[in-house]
C-alpha atoms as one frame of an Amber mdcrd trajectory, in Angstrom:
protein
  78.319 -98.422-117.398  79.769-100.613-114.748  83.160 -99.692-116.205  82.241
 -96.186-115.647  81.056 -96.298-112.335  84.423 -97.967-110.881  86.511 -95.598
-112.597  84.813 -92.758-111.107  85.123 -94.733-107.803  88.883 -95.136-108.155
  89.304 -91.618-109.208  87.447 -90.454-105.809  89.296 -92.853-103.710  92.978
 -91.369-105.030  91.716 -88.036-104.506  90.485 -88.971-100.938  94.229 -90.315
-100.492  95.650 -87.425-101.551  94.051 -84.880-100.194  94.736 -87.303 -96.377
  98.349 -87.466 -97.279  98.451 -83.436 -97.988  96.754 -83.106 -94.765  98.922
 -85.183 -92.710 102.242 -83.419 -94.241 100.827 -80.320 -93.569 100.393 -81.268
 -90.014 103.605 -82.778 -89.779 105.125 -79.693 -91.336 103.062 -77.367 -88.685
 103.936 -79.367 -85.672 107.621 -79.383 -86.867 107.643 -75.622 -87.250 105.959
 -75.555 -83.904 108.406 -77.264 -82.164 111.154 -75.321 -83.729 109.422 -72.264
 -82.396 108.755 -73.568 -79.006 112.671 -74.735 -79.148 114.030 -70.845 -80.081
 111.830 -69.021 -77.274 112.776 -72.030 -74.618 116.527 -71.507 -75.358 116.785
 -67.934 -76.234 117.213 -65.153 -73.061 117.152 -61.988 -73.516 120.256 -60.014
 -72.219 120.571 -56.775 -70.344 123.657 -54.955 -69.105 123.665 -53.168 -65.725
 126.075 -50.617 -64.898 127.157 -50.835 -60.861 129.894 -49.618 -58.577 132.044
 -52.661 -57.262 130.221 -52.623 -53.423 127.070 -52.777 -52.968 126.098 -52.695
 -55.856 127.683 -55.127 -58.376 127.475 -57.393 -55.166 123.595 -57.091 -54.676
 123.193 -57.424 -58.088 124.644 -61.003 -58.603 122.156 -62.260 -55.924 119.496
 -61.569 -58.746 121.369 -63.270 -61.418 119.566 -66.600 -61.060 115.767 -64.570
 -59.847 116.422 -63.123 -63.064 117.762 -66.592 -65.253 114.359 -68.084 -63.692
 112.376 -65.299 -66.156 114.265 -65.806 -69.138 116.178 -62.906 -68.409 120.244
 -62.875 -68.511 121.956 -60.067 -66.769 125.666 -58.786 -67.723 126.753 -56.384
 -65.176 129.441 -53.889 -66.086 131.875 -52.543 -62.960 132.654 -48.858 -62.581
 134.782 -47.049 -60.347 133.399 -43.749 -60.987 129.958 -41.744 -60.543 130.130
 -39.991 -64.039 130.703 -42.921 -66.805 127.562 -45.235 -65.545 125.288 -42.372
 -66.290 126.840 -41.225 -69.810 127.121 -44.887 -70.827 123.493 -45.501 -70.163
 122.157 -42.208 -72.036 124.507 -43.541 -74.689 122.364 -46.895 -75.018 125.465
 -48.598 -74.233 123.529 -49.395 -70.467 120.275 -51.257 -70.422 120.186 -49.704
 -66.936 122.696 -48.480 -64.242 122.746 -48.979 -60.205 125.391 -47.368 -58.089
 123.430 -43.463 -56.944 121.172 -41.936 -54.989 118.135 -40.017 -56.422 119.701
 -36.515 -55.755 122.596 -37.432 -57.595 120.484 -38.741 -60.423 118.603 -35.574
 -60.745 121.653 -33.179 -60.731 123.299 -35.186 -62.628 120.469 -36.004 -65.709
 119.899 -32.048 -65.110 124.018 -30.950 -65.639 124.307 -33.198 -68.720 121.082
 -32.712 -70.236 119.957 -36.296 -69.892 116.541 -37.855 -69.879 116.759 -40.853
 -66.912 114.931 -41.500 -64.239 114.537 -44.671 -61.759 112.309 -47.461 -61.327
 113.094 -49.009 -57.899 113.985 -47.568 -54.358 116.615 -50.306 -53.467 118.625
 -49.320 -50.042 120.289 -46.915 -48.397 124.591 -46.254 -47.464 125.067 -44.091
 -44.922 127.656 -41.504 -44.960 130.296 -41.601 -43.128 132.816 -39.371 -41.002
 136.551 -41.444 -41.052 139.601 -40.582 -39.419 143.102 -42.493 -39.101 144.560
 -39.887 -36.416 141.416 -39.164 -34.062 138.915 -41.747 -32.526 136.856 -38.900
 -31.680 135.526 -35.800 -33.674 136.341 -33.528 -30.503 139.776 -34.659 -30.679
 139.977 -32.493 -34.155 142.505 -29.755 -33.535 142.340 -26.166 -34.627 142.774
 -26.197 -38.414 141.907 -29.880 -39.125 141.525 -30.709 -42.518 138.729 -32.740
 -43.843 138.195 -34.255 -47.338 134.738 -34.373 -48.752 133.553 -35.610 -52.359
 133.558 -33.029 -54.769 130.754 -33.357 -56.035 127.178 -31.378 -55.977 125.036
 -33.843 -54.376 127.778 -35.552 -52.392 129.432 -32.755 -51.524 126.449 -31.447
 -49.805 125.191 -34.435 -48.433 128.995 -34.467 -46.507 128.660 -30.776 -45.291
 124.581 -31.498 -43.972 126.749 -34.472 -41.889 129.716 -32.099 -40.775 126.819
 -29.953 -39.613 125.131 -32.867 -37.821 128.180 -33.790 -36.400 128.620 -30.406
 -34.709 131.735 -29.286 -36.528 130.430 -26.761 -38.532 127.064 -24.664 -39.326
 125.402 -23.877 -42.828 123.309 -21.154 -43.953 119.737 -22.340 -42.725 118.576
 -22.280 -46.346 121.463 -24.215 -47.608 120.005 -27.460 -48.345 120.957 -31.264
 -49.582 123.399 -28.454 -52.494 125.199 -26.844 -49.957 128.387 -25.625 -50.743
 131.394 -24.754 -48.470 130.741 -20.926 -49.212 127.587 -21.918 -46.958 129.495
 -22.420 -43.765 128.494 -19.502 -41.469 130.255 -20.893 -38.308 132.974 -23.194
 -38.231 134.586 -22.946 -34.350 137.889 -25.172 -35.525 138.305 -23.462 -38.456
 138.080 -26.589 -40.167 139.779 -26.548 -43.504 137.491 -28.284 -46.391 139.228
 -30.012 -49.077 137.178 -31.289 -51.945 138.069 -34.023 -53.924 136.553 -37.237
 -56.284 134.656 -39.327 -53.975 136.144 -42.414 -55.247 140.079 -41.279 -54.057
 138.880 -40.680 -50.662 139.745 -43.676 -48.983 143.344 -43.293 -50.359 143.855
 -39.930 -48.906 142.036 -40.919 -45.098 145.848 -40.978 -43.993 146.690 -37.673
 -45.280 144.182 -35.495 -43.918 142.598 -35.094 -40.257 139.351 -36.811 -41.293
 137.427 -36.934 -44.783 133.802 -38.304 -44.960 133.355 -40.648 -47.351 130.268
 -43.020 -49.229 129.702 -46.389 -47.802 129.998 -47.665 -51.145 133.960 -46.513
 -51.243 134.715 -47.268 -47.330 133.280 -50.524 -48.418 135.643 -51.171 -50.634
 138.559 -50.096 -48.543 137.477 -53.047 -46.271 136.118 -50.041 -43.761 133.557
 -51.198 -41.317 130.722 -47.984 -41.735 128.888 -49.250 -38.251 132.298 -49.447
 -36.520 135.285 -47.486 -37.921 132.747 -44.162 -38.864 133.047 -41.786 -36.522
 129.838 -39.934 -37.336 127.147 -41.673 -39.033 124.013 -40.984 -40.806 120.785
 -42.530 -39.724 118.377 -44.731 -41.403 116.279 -41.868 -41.921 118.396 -40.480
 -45.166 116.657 -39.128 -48.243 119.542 -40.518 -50.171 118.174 -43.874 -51.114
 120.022 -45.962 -54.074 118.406 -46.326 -57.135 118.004 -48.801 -60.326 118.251
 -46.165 -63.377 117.093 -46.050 -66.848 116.381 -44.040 -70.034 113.364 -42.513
 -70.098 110.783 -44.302 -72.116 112.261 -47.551 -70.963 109.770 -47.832 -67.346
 107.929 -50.112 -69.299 110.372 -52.773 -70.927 109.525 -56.102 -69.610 113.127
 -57.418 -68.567 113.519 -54.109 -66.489 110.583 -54.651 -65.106 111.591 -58.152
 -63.849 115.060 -56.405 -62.637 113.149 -54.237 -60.435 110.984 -56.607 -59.109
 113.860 -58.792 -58.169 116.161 -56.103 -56.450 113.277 -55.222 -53.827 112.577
 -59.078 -53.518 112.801 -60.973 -49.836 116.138 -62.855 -51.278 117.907 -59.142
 -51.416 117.143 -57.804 -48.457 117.972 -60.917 -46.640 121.421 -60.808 -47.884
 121.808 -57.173 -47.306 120.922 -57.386 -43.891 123.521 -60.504 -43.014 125.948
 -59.029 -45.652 126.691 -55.349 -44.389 124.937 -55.441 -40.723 123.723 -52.103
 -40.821 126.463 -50.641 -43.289 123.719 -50.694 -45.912 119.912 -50.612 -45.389
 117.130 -52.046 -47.229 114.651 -49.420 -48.394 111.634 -51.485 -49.206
């Protein structure tokens, strides 16, 4: 009996052990996988390629780079010289997002091509500009000037609304931010209009009379908007410069944290010591 007793002891106490040492591997195992786990999400960002023009843009963007690395978020940005490929590379999925437009570009634009985007942070404003290489001043514009605008819908409009402003020509009062050069009802100087890709116009400023061109491009041609423009817009423009995205994509987390970061303090404290009134903060 006594025999019995201590083998059934025995038996319990190896089952006790092993059922401890399963225990303990399991835990082991769990805290291992754990760790592992904790290891993948601590060293893996996720990655998200912006679309931009050269200046501003690109530029304001790589003062969010390390907002952004801070979240877990890495951000590629991709240059373009053009308004037309950032837009068709982003409907494409090629584009996590795209900044380098203003909202009535966007809208012409997504309505012309038949694409669903639409924006998810007001970011600044450029104002157009009226530059000349042979005139200092706009009455100094002989008879038959020529003057080069963008070419395109929104642009091109925009440039005429400014021409207007500027008291060189007059548009049909129902004309609008699309007016077209078949608009002009009065034009004194007979001002001739040539229309061409806003990106060439900085080129061509010493080839025609005058042309009016985006800040973005007179950036770039190391033009000084507050001091070479002739003509400016004010602060109060409706053209305000956009972060863009697919539709459906408002909601993604990373281009959420994009957002946030492009209307943070840190931005518009470096656009406002950057470009000195070239480019203004809209938020």
């Amino acid at each position: 009996m006594k025999r019995l007793i201590k083998k059934r002891i025995l038996i319990t106490f190896l089952i006790f052990g092993l059922l401890i040492v399963s225990l303990v591997g399991y835990g082991a195992k769990q805290a291992n996988t754990f760790a592992k786990q904790t290891q993948t999400t601590v060293k893996k960002k996720i990655t998200i390629k912006v679309g931009a023009t050269p200046v501003p843009h690109a530029e304001i963007l790589n003062v969010v780079k390390p907002i952004l690395e801070k979240k877990g978020v890495r951000l590629v940005i991709v240059e373009f010289t053009d308004y037309v490929q950032p837009n068709l590379k982003l409907a494409d999925k090629e584009l996590d997002a795209n900044f380098f437009q203003h909202i009535p570009y966007l809208e012409d634009f997504s309505k012309q091509h038949r694409l669903n985007l639409t924006y998810i942070a007001k970011v600044h404003i450029e104002p157009m500009g009226i530059y000349s290489r042979k005139v200092k001043k706009l009455s100094q514009l002989k008879q038959g000037a020529t003057i080069a605008i963008p070419n395109d819908a929104t642009n091109g409009g925009r440039a005429l609304l400014l021409l207007q402003s500027a008291g060189l020509i007059k548009l049909k009062p129902n004309a609008g931010i699309k007016a077209k050069v078949s608009d002009i009802i009065k034009n004194p100087k007979k001002i001739k209009i040539i229309e061409l890709e806003a990106a060439t116009l900085p080129r061509v400023l010493s080839d025609v009379d005058a042309a009016v061109i985006n800040t973005n491009y007179a950036l770039e041609a190391k033009l000084v908007p507050t001091k070479d423009a002739l003509f400016i817009e004010n602060a109060n423009s409706p053209y305000v410069n956009v972060l863009a995205v697919r539709k459906g994509d408002e909601s993604r987390p990373e281009l959420k944290e994009l957002a946030k970061a492009l209307n943070s303090p840190e931005v518009k404290k470096f656009i406002n010591k950057k470009y000195k009134g070239a480019v203004v903060p809209a938020f």
